[in-house]
mmCIF file with all atom_site columns, C-alpha atoms in Angstrom:
data_model
loop_
_atom_site.group_PDB
_atom_site.id
_atom_site.type_symbol
_atom_site.label_atom_id
_atom_site.label_alt_id
_atom_site.label_comp_id
_atom_site.label_asym_id
_atom_site.label_entity_id
_atom_site.label_seq_id
_atom_site.pdbx_PDB_ins_code
_atom_site.Cartn_x
_atom_site.Cartn_y
_atom_site.Cartn_z
_atom_site.occupancy
_atom_site.B_iso_or_equiv
_atom_site.pdbx_formal_charge
_atom_site.auth_seq_id
_atom_site.auth_comp_id
_atom_site.auth_asym_id
_atom_site.auth_atom_id
_atom_site.pdbx_PDB_model_num
ATOM 1  C CA . MET A 1 1  ? 65.380 11.147 57.940 1.00 59.00 ? 1  MET A CA 1
ATOM 2  C CA . ALA A 1 2  ? 62.075 9.515  57.005 1.00 67.00 ? 2  ALA A CA 1
ATOM 3  C CA . ASP A 1 3  ? 60.496 6.658  58.958 1.00 88.00 ? 3  ASP A CA 1
ATOM 4  C CA . GLU A 1 4  ? 59.047 5.015  55.843 1.00 84.00 ? 4  GLU A CA 1
ATOM 5  C CA . ILE A 1 5  ? 58.911 5.417  52.092 1.00 81.00 ? 5  ILE A CA 1
ATOM 6  C CA . VAL A 1 6  ? 55.484 6.116  50.589 1.00 82.00 ? 6  VAL A CA 1
ATOM 7  C CA . VAL A 1 7  ? 54.906 5.702  46.855 1.00 79.00 ? 7  VAL A CA 1
ATOM 8  C CA . GLY A 1 8  ? 51.756 6.742  45.003 1.00 76.00 ? 8  GLY A CA 1
ATOM 9  C CA . VAL A 1 9  ? 51.178 4.335  42.125 1.00 75.00 ? 9  VAL A CA 1
ATOM 10 C CA . SER A 1 10 ? 48.798 3.746  39.252 1.00 73.00 ? 10 SER A CA 1
ATOM 11 C CA . ALA A 1 11 ? 48.541 0.991  36.649 1.00 71.00 ? 11 ALA A CA 1
ATOM 12 C CA . SER A 1 12 ? 51.343 2.151  34.361 1.00 72.00 ? 12 SER A CA 1
ATOM 13 C CA . ALA A 1 13 ? 54.907 1.399  33.386 1.00 73.00 ? 13 ALA A CA 1
ATOM 14 C CA . THR A 1 14 ? 55.976 4.573  35.198 1.00 75.00 ? 14 THR A CA 1
ATOM 15 C CA . ALA A 1 15 ? 54.490 3.179  38.412 1.00 76.00 ? 15 ALA A CA 1
ATOM 16 C CA . LEU A 1 16 ? 56.620 0.058  38.040 1.00 81.00 ? 16 LEU A CA 1
ATOM 17 C CA . VAL A 1 17 ? 59.736 2.232  37.846 1.00 84.00 ? 17 VAL A CA 1
ATOM 18 C CA . ALA A 1 18 ? 58.630 4.122  40.978 1.00 82.00 ? 18 ALA A CA 1
ATOM 19 C CA . VAL A 1 19 ? 58.004 0.893  42.892 1.00 84.00 ? 19 VAL A CA 1
ATOM 20 C CA . ARG A 1 20 ? 61.401 -0.510 41.914 1.00 88.00 ? 20 ARG A CA 1
ATOM 21 C CA . TRP A 1 21 ? 63.107 2.735  42.941 1.00 88.00 ? 21 TRP A CA 1
ATOM 22 C CA . ALA A 1 22 ? 61.260 2.789  46.271 1.00 87.00 ? 22 ALA A CA 1
ATOM 23 C CA . ALA A 1 23 ? 62.053 -0.853 46.984 1.00 88.00 ? 23 ALA A CA 1
ATOM 24 C CA . ARG A 1 24 ? 65.753 -0.288 46.341 1.00 92.00 ? 24 ARG A CA 1
ATOM 25 C CA . LEU A 1 25 ? 65.810 2.842  48.501 1.00 90.00 ? 25 LEU A CA 1
ATOM 26 C CA . ALA A 1 26 ? 63.943 1.063  51.296 1.00 90.00 ? 26 ALA A CA 1
ATOM 27 C CA . ARG A 1 27 ? 66.432 -1.810 51.275 1.00 91.00 ? 27 ARG A CA 1
ATOM 28 C CA . GLU A 1 28 ? 69.365 0.603  51.389 1.00 93.00 ? 28 GLU A CA 1
ATOM 29 C CA . ARG A 1 29 ? 67.876 2.574  54.301 1.00 91.00 ? 29 ARG A CA 1
ATOM 30 C CA . HIS A 1 30 ? 66.226 -0.374 56.077 1.00 93.00 ? 30 HIS A CA 1
ATOM 31 C CA . LEU A 1 31 ? 62.788 1.258  55.916 1.00 91.00 ? 31 LEU A CA 1
ATOM 32 C CA . PRO A 1 32 ? 59.300 -0.107 55.174 1.00 91.00 ? 32 PRO A CA 1
ATOM 33 C CA . VAL A 1 33 ? 57.586 0.785  51.891 1.00 86.00 ? 33 VAL A CA 1
ATOM 34 C CA . THR A 1 34 ? 53.925 1.824  51.724 1.00 84.00 ? 34 THR A CA 1
ATOM 35 C CA . LEU A 1 35 ? 52.224 1.757  48.321 1.00 79.00 ? 35 LEU A CA 1
ATOM 36 C CA . VAL A 1 36 ? 49.224 4.052  47.902 1.00 80.00 ? 36 VAL A CA 1
ATOM 37 C CA . HIS A 1 37 ? 47.016 3.783  44.834 1.00 76.00 ? 37 HIS A CA 1
ATOM 38 C CA . ALA A 1 38 ? 47.128 7.152  43.072 1.00 69.00 ? 38 ALA A CA 1
ATOM 39 C CA . GLY A 1 39 ? 43.347 7.242  42.607 1.00 64.00 ? 39 GLY A CA 1
ATOM 40 C CA . ARG A 1 40 ? 42.457 6.745  46.266 1.00 50.00 ? 40 ARG A CA 1
ATOM 41 C CA . ASP A 1 41 ? 41.543 9.492  48.683 1.00 52.00 ? 41 ASP A CA 1
ATOM 42 C CA . ALA A 1 42 ? 44.107 9.791  51.482 1.00 50.00 ? 42 ALA A CA 1
ATOM 43 C CA . GLY A 1 43 ? 41.188 10.582 53.746 1.00 51.00 ? 43 GLY A CA 1
#
């Protein structure tokens, strides 16, 4: 099982759906959520 939930997001309505889904999943599994802007280099 994962240690955290990571969501890549951009400024769109689809991103809002992804964030809501991730937040719900994180609450259910008691995990932290990390949001990563889709345009950023993971480095």
